[in-house]
PDB file of C-alpha atoms and ligand atoms in Angstrom:
ATOM      1  CA  MET A   1      97.657 -64.589  16.914  1.00 44.00           C
ATOM      2  CA  SER A   2      97.868 -60.868  16.357  1.00 45.00           C
ATOM      3  CA  PRO A   3      95.193 -59.067  14.343  1.00 46.00           C
ATOM      4  CA  GLY A   4      95.971 -58.642  10.674  1.00 42.00           C
ATOM      5  CA  THR A   5      97.762 -61.960  10.193  1.00 46.00           C
ATOM      6  CA  HIS A   6      95.961 -63.952   7.552  1.00 51.00           C
ATOM      7  CA  ASP A   7      94.674 -67.099   9.071  1.00 90.00           C
ATOM      8  CA  THR A   8      91.312 -68.657   8.461  1.00 93.00           C
ATOM      9  CA  VAL A   9      88.801 -68.220  11.258  1.00 96.00           C
ATOM     10  CA  LEU A  10      85.645 -69.315   9.478  1.00 97.00           C
ATOM     11  CA  ALA A  11      85.729 -72.149   6.942  1.00 97.00           C
ATOM     12  CA  ALA A  12      82.834 -73.812   5.164  1.00 97.00           C
ATOM     13  CA  ARG A  13      83.546 -76.805   2.959  1.00 97.00           C
ATOM     14  CA  GLU A  14      81.144 -78.202   0.351  1.00 97.00           C
ATOM     15  CA  LEU A  15      77.956 -77.196   2.143  1.00 98.00           C
ATOM     16  CA  TYR A  16      74.711 -78.737   0.963  1.00 97.00           C
ATOM     17  CA  ARG A  17      71.271 -78.062   2.373  1.00 97.00           C
ATOM     18  CA  PHE A  18      68.131 -79.855   1.216  1.00 95.00           C
ATOM     19  CA  TYR A  19      64.671 -78.785   2.273  1.00 94.00           C
ATOM     20  CA  ARG A  20      61.737 -81.091   1.865  1.00 90.00           C
ATOM     21  CA  ALA A  21      58.230 -79.675   2.057  1.00 87.00           C
ATOM     22  CA  GLY A  22      55.684 -82.358   1.191  1.00 87.00           C
ATOM     23  CA  GLU A  23      56.511 -83.656  -2.277  1.00 88.00           C
ATOM     24  CA  GLU A  24      58.754 -80.729  -3.034  1.00 90.00           C
ATOM     25  CA  GLU A  25      62.518 -80.806  -2.527  1.00 91.00           C
ATOM     26  CA  THR A  26      64.665 -77.694  -2.632  1.00 92.00           C
ATOM     27  CA  LEU A  27      68.424 -77.767  -2.814  1.00 94.00           C
ATOM     28  CA  ALA A  28      69.168 -74.424  -1.150  1.00 96.00           C
ATOM     29  CA  LEU A  29      72.972 -74.910  -0.980  1.00 97.00           C
ATOM     30  CA  ARG A  30      74.777 -76.911  -3.661  1.00 97.00           C
ATOM     31  CA  GLY A  31      78.348 -77.365  -2.492  1.00 97.00           C
ATOM     32  CA  VAL A  32      79.244 -73.948  -1.084  1.00 97.00           C
ATOM     33  CA  SER A  33      82.828 -73.535   0.100  1.00 97.00           C
ATOM     34  CA  LEU A  34      84.108 -70.290   1.538  1.00 96.00           C
ATOM     35  CA  SER A  35      86.472 -68.996   4.157  1.00 96.00           C
ATOM     36  CA  VAL A  36      86.895 -65.758   6.045  1.00 97.00           C
ATOM     37  CA  GLU A  37      90.237 -64.777   7.489  1.00 96.00           C
ATOM     38  CA  ARG A  38      91.062 -62.873  10.622  1.00 96.00           C
ATOM     39  CA  GLY A  39      90.485 -59.184   9.982  1.00 95.00           C
ATOM     40  CA  GLU A  40      88.649 -59.811   6.719  1.00 95.00           C
ATOM     41  CA  THR A  41      85.185 -58.546   5.782  1.00 95.00           C
ATOM     42  CA  VAL A  42      83.273 -60.619   3.242  1.00 96.00           C
ATOM     43  CA  ALA A  43      79.963 -59.521   1.734  1.00 96.00           C
ATOM     44  CA  VAL A  44      77.571 -62.229   0.535  1.00 97.00           C
ATOM     45  CA  VAL A  45      75.204 -61.031  -2.180  1.00 96.00           C
ATOM     46  CA  GLY A  46      72.714 -62.685  -4.493  1.00 95.00           C
ATOM     47  CA  PRO A  47      69.087 -62.615  -5.547  1.00 94.00           C
ATOM     48  CA  SER A  48      66.243 -63.587  -3.261  1.00 93.00           C
ATOM     49  CA  GLY A  49      66.035 -67.362  -2.904  1.00 93.00           C
ATOM     50  CA  ALA A  50      69.734 -67.851  -3.726  1.00 95.00           C
ATOM     51  CA  GLY A  51      70.422 -69.454  -0.321  1.00 96.00           C
ATOM     52  CA  LYS A  52      71.943 -66.530   1.623  1.00 95.00           C
ATOM     53  CA  SER A  53      69.889 -66.958   4.823  1.00 93.00           C
ATOM     54  CA  THR A  54      70.373 -70.714   4.698  1.00 95.00           C
ATOM     55  CA  LEU A  55      74.137 -70.232   4.382  1.00 97.00           C
ATOM     56  CA  LEU A  56      74.250 -67.762   7.264  1.00 96.00           C
ATOM     57  CA  ALA A  57      72.228 -70.111   9.496  1.00 94.00           C
ATOM     58  CA  CYS A  58      74.558 -73.023   8.679  1.00 97.00           C
ATOM     59  CA  LEU A  59      77.663 -70.909   9.342  1.00 97.00           C
ATOM     60  CA  ALA A  60      76.226 -69.767  12.676  1.00 95.00           C
ATOM     61  CA  GLY A  61      75.336 -73.302  13.735  1.00 95.00           C
ATOM     62  CA  LEU A  62      71.675 -72.278  13.910  1.00 93.00           C
ATOM     63  CA  ASP A  63      70.932 -74.814  11.190  1.00 94.00           C
ATOM     64  CA  GLU A  64      72.608 -78.086  10.206  1.00 95.00           C
ATOM     65  CA  PRO A  65      73.881 -78.530   6.658  1.00 97.00           C
ATOM     66  CA  SER A  66      72.783 -81.779   4.988  1.00 96.00           C
ATOM     67  CA  GLY A  67      76.385 -82.239   3.809  1.00 97.00           C
ATOM     68  CA  GLY A  68      79.781 -80.601   4.194  1.00 97.00           C
ATOM     69  CA  GLU A  69      81.177 -78.958   7.292  1.00 97.00           C
ATOM     70  CA  VAL A  70      81.695 -75.628   9.028  1.00 97.00           C
ATOM     71  CA  ARG A  71      84.709 -74.853  11.205  1.00 97.00           C
ATOM     72  CA  VAL A  72      85.153 -71.864  13.464  1.00 96.00           C
ATOM     73  CA  ASP A  73      88.638 -71.205  14.821  1.00 93.00           C
ATOM     74  CA  GLY A  74      89.514 -74.717  13.649  1.00 93.00           C
ATOM     75  CA  ILE A  75      86.675 -76.327  15.611  1.00 95.00           C
ATOM     76  CA  ARG A  76      83.909 -78.127  13.748  1.00 96.00           C
ATOM     77  CA  ILE A  77      80.526 -76.594  14.598  1.00 96.00           C
ATOM     78  CA  SER A  78      78.391 -78.561  12.118  1.00 95.00           C
ATOM     79  CA  HIS A  79      77.079 -82.087  12.787  1.00 95.00           C
ATOM     80  CA  ARG A  80      76.818 -81.614  16.496  1.00 95.00           C
ATOM     81  CA  SER A  81      73.882 -81.454  18.889  1.00 95.00           C
ATOM     82  CA  GLU A  82      71.994 -78.175  19.139  1.00 93.00           C
ATOM     83  CA  THR A  83      73.352 -77.684  22.669  1.00 93.00           C
ATOM     84  CA  GLU A  84      76.953 -78.112  21.552  1.00 95.00           C
ATOM     85  CA  ARG A  85      76.411 -75.762  18.635  1.00 94.00           C
ATOM     86  CA  ALA A  86      74.895 -73.162  20.972  1.00 92.00           C
ATOM     87  CA  GLN A  87      77.905 -73.453  23.286  1.00 91.00           C
ATOM     88  CA  LEU A  88      80.369 -73.031  20.427  1.00 93.00           C
ATOM     89  CA  ARG A  89      78.358 -70.116  19.100  1.00 92.00           C
ATOM     90  CA  ALA A  90      78.404 -68.429  22.511  1.00 90.00           C
ATOM     91  CA  ARG A  91      82.194 -68.714  22.647  1.00 91.00           C
ATOM     92  CA  HIS A  92      83.159 -67.859  19.096  1.00 93.00           C
ATOM     93  CA  ILE A  93      80.370 -66.259  17.079  1.00 94.00           C
ATOM     94  CA  GLY A  94      78.308 -63.073  17.148  1.00 93.00           C
ATOM     95  CA  VAL A  95      75.114 -63.162  15.105  1.00 92.00           C
ATOM     96  CA  LEU A  96      73.119 -60.155  13.987  1.00 90.00           C
ATOM     97  CA  LEU A  97      69.821 -61.216  12.448  1.00 84.00           C
ATOM     98  CA  GLN A  98      67.199 -59.098  10.755  1.00 73.00           C
ATOM     99  CA  THR A  99      64.687 -59.930  13.442  1.00 69.00           C
ATOM    100  CA  ARG A 100      66.815 -58.138  16.008  1.00 65.00           C
ATOM    101  CA  ASN A 101      68.321 -60.351  18.652  1.00 79.00           C
ATOM    102  CA  LEU A 102      66.765 -58.779  21.736  1.00 89.00           C
ATOM    103  CA  LEU A 103      64.523 -60.432  24.310  1.00 91.00           C
ATOM    104  CA  PRO A 104      61.499 -58.190  24.951  1.00 91.00           C
ATOM    105  CA  HIS A 105      61.265 -58.645  28.737  1.00 94.00           C
ATOM    106  CA  LEU A 106      64.920 -57.766  29.458  1.00 94.00           C
ATOM    107  CA  SER A 107      66.392 -54.279  29.607  1.00 95.00           C
ATOM    108  CA  VAL A 108      68.796 -53.306  26.858  1.00 94.00           C
ATOM    109  CA  ARG A 109      71.718 -53.744  29.265  1.00 95.00           C
ATOM    110  CA  ASP A 110      70.596 -57.218  30.372  1.00 94.00           C
ATOM    111  CA  ASN A 111      70.165 -58.226  26.734  1.00 93.00           C
ATOM    112  CA  VAL A 112      73.836 -57.358  26.191  1.00 92.00           C
ATOM    113  CA  ARG A 113      74.871 -59.204  29.358  1.00 91.00           C
ATOM    114  CA  LEU A 114      73.095 -62.404  28.348  1.00 88.00           C
ATOM    115  CA  PRO A 115      75.586 -63.571  25.656  1.00 83.00           C
ATOM    116  CA  GLN A 116      78.410 -62.527  27.967  1.00 82.00           C
ATOM    117  CA  ARG A 117      77.168 -65.029  30.551  1.00 79.00           C
ATOM    118  CA  GLY A 118      76.854 -67.735  27.868  1.00 68.00           C
ATOM    119  CA  ARG A 119      80.491 -67.211  26.976  1.00 69.00           C
ATOM    120  CA  GLY A 120      81.679 -67.945  30.510  1.00 65.00           C
ATOM    121  CA  GLY A 121      84.405 -66.081  32.405  1.00 64.00           C
ATOM    122  CA  ARG A 122      84.495 -62.318  32.797  1.00 65.00           C
ATOM    123  CA  ALA A 123      82.690 -60.070  30.336  1.00 67.00           C
ATOM    124  CA  PRO A 124      85.266 -59.013  27.707  1.00 76.00           C
ATOM    125  CA  VAL A 125      83.764 -55.522  27.548  1.00 86.00           C
ATOM    126  CA  PRO A 126      81.252 -54.175  30.086  1.00 91.00           C
ATOM    127  CA  ALA A 127      77.719 -53.925  28.668  1.00 93.00           C
ATOM    128  CA  GLU A 128      77.646 -50.200  29.460  1.00 94.00           C
ATOM    129  CA  THR A 129      80.805 -49.605  27.405  1.00 94.00           C
ATOM    130  CA  LEU A 130      79.403 -51.464  24.397  1.00 92.00           C
ATOM    131  CA  LEU A 131      76.138 -49.573  24.642  1.00 95.00           C
ATOM    132  CA  ALA A 132      78.006 -46.269  24.852  1.00 94.00           C
ATOM    133  CA  GLN A 133      79.932 -47.243  21.691  1.00 90.00           C
ATOM    134  CA  VAL A 134      76.658 -47.678  19.803  1.00 90.00           C
ATOM    135  CA  GLY A 135      75.318 -44.387  21.178  1.00 90.00           C
ATOM    136  CA  LEU A 136      72.902 -45.877  23.705  1.00 94.00           C
ATOM    137  CA  ALA A 137      74.558 -44.799  26.971  1.00 94.00           C
ATOM    138  CA  SER A 138      71.341 -43.137  28.145  1.00 95.00           C
ATOM    139  CA  ARG A 139      69.092 -46.067  27.132  1.00 93.00           C
ATOM    140  CA  THR A 140      70.667 -48.963  29.056  1.00 94.00           C
ATOM    141  CA  HIS A 141      67.747 -49.510  31.446  1.00 95.00           C
ATOM    142  CA  VAL A 142      64.843 -49.312  29.022  1.00 95.00           C
ATOM    143  CA  LEU A 143      63.061 -52.259  27.411  1.00 95.00           C
ATOM    144  CA  PRO A 144      63.549 -52.980  23.698  1.00 92.00           C
ATOM    145  CA  ARG A 145      59.992 -51.828  22.871  1.00 92.00           C
ATOM    146  CA  GLN A 146      60.890 -48.354  24.113  1.00 94.00           C
ATOM    147  CA  LEU A 147      63.613 -48.007  21.474  1.00 91.00           C
ATOM    148  CA  SER A 148      63.235 -46.503  18.014  1.00 88.00           C
ATOM    149  CA  GLY A 149      64.041 -48.611  14.918  1.00 85.00           C
ATOM    150  CA  GLY A 150      67.552 -47.192  14.608  1.00 85.00           C
ATOM    151  CA  GLU A 151      68.200 -47.641  18.345  1.00 89.00           C
ATOM    152  CA  LEU A 152      66.994 -51.254  18.128  1.00 89.00           C
ATOM    153  CA  ALA A 153      69.437 -51.943  15.314  1.00 87.00           C
ATOM    154  CA  ARG A 154      72.296 -50.471  17.343  1.00 89.00           C
ATOM    155  CA  ALA A 155      71.266 -52.433  20.458  1.00 92.00           C
ATOM    156  CA  GLY A 156      71.159 -55.602  18.315  1.00 91.00           C
ATOM    157  CA  LEU A 157      74.698 -54.876  17.200  1.00 91.00           C
ATOM    158  CA  ALA A 158      75.822 -54.451  20.827  1.00 92.00           C
ATOM    159  CA  VAL A 159      74.299 -57.866  21.609  1.00 92.00           C
ATOM    160  CA  ALA A 160      76.061 -59.460  18.624  1.00 92.00           C
ATOM    161  CA  LEU A 161      79.398 -58.028  19.784  1.00 92.00           C
ATOM    162  CA  ALA A 162      78.870 -58.720  23.481  1.00 91.00           C
ATOM    163  CA  ASN A 163      80.846 -61.998  23.577  1.00 89.00           C
ATOM    164  CA  ALA A 164      83.849 -60.470  21.728  1.00 90.00           C
ATOM    165  CA  PRO A 165      83.374 -62.985  18.915  1.00 92.00           C
ATOM    166  CA  ALA A 166      86.138 -64.217  16.595  1.00 94.00           C
ATOM    167  CA  VAL A 167      83.484 -64.363  13.871  1.00 96.00           C
ATOM    168  CA  LEU A 168      80.670 -61.898  13.289  1.00 96.00           C
ATOM    169  CA  LEU A 169      77.823 -62.950  11.014  1.00 96.00           C
ATOM    170  CA  ALA A 170      75.173 -60.427  10.030  1.00 93.00           C
ATOM    171  CA  ASP A 171      72.045 -60.643   7.888  1.00 91.00           C
ATOM    172  CA  GLU A 172      71.301 -57.279   6.242  1.00 87.00           C
ATOM    173  CA  PRO A 173      72.941 -55.306   9.071  1.00 85.00           C
ATOM    174  CA  THR A 174      72.011 -51.984   7.512  1.00 82.00           C
ATOM    175  CA  GLY A 175      68.583 -52.895   6.089  1.00 80.00           C
ATOM    176  CA  GLU A 176      66.033 -50.143   6.702  1.00 75.00           C
ATOM    177  CA  LEU A 177      68.462 -47.936   8.622  1.00 80.00           C
ATOM    178  CA  ASP A 178      68.806 -44.189   8.160  1.00 83.00           C
ATOM    179  CA  GLY A 179      72.086 -43.012   6.654  1.00 84.00           C
ATOM    180  CA  GLU A 180      73.619 -41.942   9.970  1.00 84.00           C
ATOM    181  CA  THR A 181      72.863 -45.258  11.716  1.00 84.00           C
ATOM    182  CA  GLU A 182      74.096 -47.180   8.660  1.00 86.00           C
ATOM    183  CA  GLN A 183      77.417 -45.325   8.877  1.00 88.00           C
ATOM    184  CA  LEU A 184      77.704 -46.038  12.600  1.00 87.00           C
ATOM    185  CA  VAL A 185      76.957 -49.747  12.135  1.00 87.00           C
ATOM    186  CA  LEU A 186      79.423 -49.987   9.239  1.00 90.00           C
ATOM    187  CA  SER A 187      82.155 -48.194  11.101  1.00 90.00           C
ATOM    188  CA  MET A 188      81.696 -50.511  14.108  1.00 89.00           C
ATOM    189  CA  LEU A 189      81.902 -53.555  11.853  1.00 91.00           C
ATOM    190  CA  ARG A 190      85.062 -52.173  10.237  1.00 91.00           C
ATOM    191  CA  ALA A 191      86.532 -51.475  13.675  1.00 91.00           C
ATOM    192  CA  ARG A 192      85.897 -55.090  14.719  1.00 91.00           C
ATOM    193  CA  ALA A 193      87.526 -56.389  11.557  1.00 94.00           C
ATOM    194  CA  ALA A 194      90.514 -54.111  12.197  1.00 94.00           C
ATOM    195  CA  GLU A 195      90.812 -55.718  15.642  1.00 92.00           C
ATOM    196  CA  GLY A 196      91.001 -59.143  13.975  1.00 93.00           C
ATOM    197  CA  CYS A 197      87.393 -60.284  13.826  1.00 95.00           C
ATOM    198  CA  ALA A 198      86.307 -62.252  10.733  1.00 96.00           C
ATOM    199  CA  VAL A 199      83.171 -60.497   9.464  1.00 96.00           C
ATOM    200  CA  LEU A 200      80.637 -61.955   7.028  1.00 97.00           C
ATOM    201  CA  LEU A 201      77.687 -59.829   5.955  1.00 95.00           C
ATOM    202  CA  VAL A 202      74.685 -60.852   3.886  1.00 95.00           C
ATOM    203  CA  THR A 203      73.583 -57.706   2.149  1.00 92.00           C
ATOM    204  CA  HIS A 204      71.823 -55.959  -0.714  1.00 89.00           C
ATOM    205  CA  SER A 205      73.441 -52.639   0.137  1.00 88.00           C
ATOM    206  CA  ALA A 206      76.010 -51.157  -2.229  1.00 88.00           C
ATOM    207  CA  GLU A 207      77.388 -49.225   0.744  1.00 86.00           C
ATOM    208  CA  VAL A 208      78.126 -52.481   2.611  1.00 89.00           C
ATOM    209  CA  VAL A 209      79.638 -54.097  -0.495  1.00 92.00           C
ATOM    210  CA  ARG A 210      81.884 -51.047  -0.810  1.00 90.00           C
ATOM    211  CA  VAL A 211      83.501 -51.641   2.594  1.00 89.00           C
ATOM    212  CA  ALA A 212      84.003 -55.394   2.011  1.00 93.00           C
ATOM    213  CA  ASP A 213      87.401 -56.883   1.181  1.00 94.00           C
ATOM    214  CA  ARG A 214      85.768 -59.587  -0.919  1.00 94.00           C
ATOM    215  CA  VAL A 215      82.343 -60.309  -2.346  1.00 95.00           C
ATOM    216  CA  VAL A 216      80.848 -63.798  -2.549  1.00 96.00           C
ATOM    217  CA  THR A 217      77.902 -64.076  -4.923  1.00 96.00           C
ATOM    218  CA  LEU A 218      75.378 -66.821  -4.316  1.00 96.00           C
ATOM    219  CA  THR A 219      73.361 -67.912  -7.312  1.00 95.00           C
ATOM    220  CA  ASP A 220      70.960 -70.778  -7.026  1.00 95.00           C
ATOM    221  CA  GLY A 221      72.852 -72.287  -4.096  1.00 96.00           C
ATOM    222  CA  ARG A 222      76.309 -71.937  -5.639  1.00 96.00           C
ATOM    223  CA  ALA A 223      79.013 -69.473  -4.641  1.00 94.00           C
ATOM    224  CA  SER A 224      81.481 -67.491  -6.701  1.00 89.00           C
ATOM    225  CA  SER A 225      84.016 -65.112  -5.219  1.00 80.00           C
ATOM    226  CA  ALA A 226      85.351 -61.799  -6.495  1.00 72.00           C
ATOM    227  CA  PRO A 227      87.038 -58.667  -5.205  1.00 67.00           C
ATOM    228  CA  PRO A 228      84.684 -55.736  -4.572  1.00 65.00           C
ATOM    229  CA  PRO A 229      83.558 -53.917  -7.746  1.00 64.00           C
ATOM    230  CA  HIS A 230      85.773 -50.950  -7.022  1.00 60.00           C
ATOM    231  CA  ASP A 231      88.518 -49.960  -4.629  1.00 52.00           C
ATOM    232  CA  ARG A 232      87.485 -49.937  -1.033  1.00 48.00           C
ATOM    233  CA  GLN A 233      87.382 -46.609   0.736  1.00 48.00           C
ATOM    234  CA  GLU A 234      87.470 -46.491   4.496  1.00 46.00           C
ATOM    235  CA  THR A 235      84.186 -45.374   6.007  1.00 42.00           C
ATOM    236  CA  HIS A 236      84.325 -42.246   8.081  1.00 42.00           C
ATOM    237  CA  ASP A 237      84.963 -43.310  11.662  1.00 41.00           C
ATOM    238  CA  VAL A 238      81.985 -41.942  13.568  1.00 39.00           C
ATOM    239  CA  ILE A 239      82.873 -43.658  16.823  1.00 39.00           C
ATOM    240  CA  GLY A 240      85.946 -43.081  18.920  1.00 34.00           C
TER     241      GLY A 240
HETATM  242  P1  ADP B 301      67.823 -66.038   0.395  1.00 59.94           P
HETATM  243  O1  ADP B 301      68.179 -65.761   1.806  1.00 59.94           O
HETATM  244  O2  ADP B 301      68.966 -65.857  -0.559  1.00 59.94           O
HETATM  245  O3  ADP B 301      66.606 -65.304  -0.058  1.00 59.94           O
HETATM  246  P2  ADP B 301      67.011 -68.630   1.402  1.00 59.94           P
HETATM  247  O4  ADP B 301      68.211 -69.237   2.036  1.00 59.94           O
HETATM  248  O5  ADP B 301      65.998 -68.010   2.299  1.00 59.94           O
HETATM  249  O6  ADP B 301      67.473 -67.604   0.262  1.00 59.94           O
HETATM  250  O7  ADP B 301      66.264 -69.748   0.534  1.00 59.94           O
HETATM  251  C1  ADP B 301      66.941 -70.581  -0.423  1.00 59.94           C
HETATM  252  C2  ADP B 301      65.931 -71.595  -0.988  1.00 59.94           C
HETATM  253  O8  ADP B 301      65.540 -72.503   0.022  1.00 59.94           O
HETATM  254  C3  ADP B 301      64.644 -70.953  -1.503  1.00 59.94           C
HETATM  255  O9  ADP B 301      64.223 -71.666  -2.644  1.00 59.94           O
HETATM  256  C4  ADP B 301      63.688 -71.135  -0.358  1.00 59.94           C
HETATM  257  O10 ADP B 301      62.362 -71.212  -0.817  1.00 59.94           O
HETATM  258  C5  ADP B 301      64.132 -72.465   0.230  1.00 59.94           C
HETATM  259  N1  ADP B 301      63.891 -72.545   1.683  1.00 59.94           N
HETATM  260  C6  ADP B 301      64.416 -71.746   2.641  1.00 59.94           C
HETATM  261  N2  ADP B 301      64.011 -72.114   3.872  1.00 59.94           N
HETATM  262  C7  ADP B 301      63.177 -73.194   3.683  1.00 59.94           C
HETATM  263  C8  ADP B 301      62.429 -74.037   4.554  1.00 59.94           C
HETATM  264  N3  ADP B 301      62.467 -73.875   5.885  1.00 59.94           N
HETATM  265  N4  ADP B 301      61.699 -75.019   4.000  1.00 59.94           N
HETATM  266  C9  ADP B 301      61.660 -75.226   2.643  1.00 59.94           C
HETATM  267  N5  ADP B 301      62.361 -74.465   1.764  1.00 59.94           N
HETATM  268  C10 ADP B 301      63.107 -73.463   2.261  1.00 59.94           C
END
């Protein structure tokens, strides 16, 4: 399917997630349904405790919903073993978490290569190329601890994109970034969406909401959808 055609890549139907801690039960998701189409960028917003991280984890197959289902590229990822979910994630999904997704004992380049191996077959884009795109061409051989905060965020993005995912899920991708790095991260996310990736971003940033095609608001475990508050403007393309 060519990029830009509107078909659903990520679909969540009636997701529920209960947590039980001792006597206390929390219903973090109360029947959340949402979909993200090829080439679409959806921002998920909502107050702290609304269920955003829980939703992201369920969509990524990192967590199991108590009810409902998640499909990625038509394939059900929920209600499977952890191993199966990890395999599906490696093939279809890129995840950018706030605790950056880098292993401390591997070089930046090997961190990017790791999800490429998990995907199987040839690397879709060489690790060096991805790292050059995020402005880390000269930092490929260093360890994550040798990177600055902004460099770590960009390396995390390279890792999330390493398996050329059909779906990119990100938790606060621009949290605590300087303006320049935020623009670079946003422009890379936009570029991926333009290539046909379905992008879902959990965010508090007005700048991120501005580049989204649609905003889903989570309130107390329930979702409501709306267009962005004002017309989207393309971010300045800082990468080639
Ligand atoms: P957000 O990301 O929007 O801040 P979360 O998904 O982290 O919201 O949390 C939603 C609700 O679920 C909150 O009430 C939170 O306390 C609860 N919760 C999240 N994770 C757990 C857990 N592992 N055990 C018990 N309750 C949890």
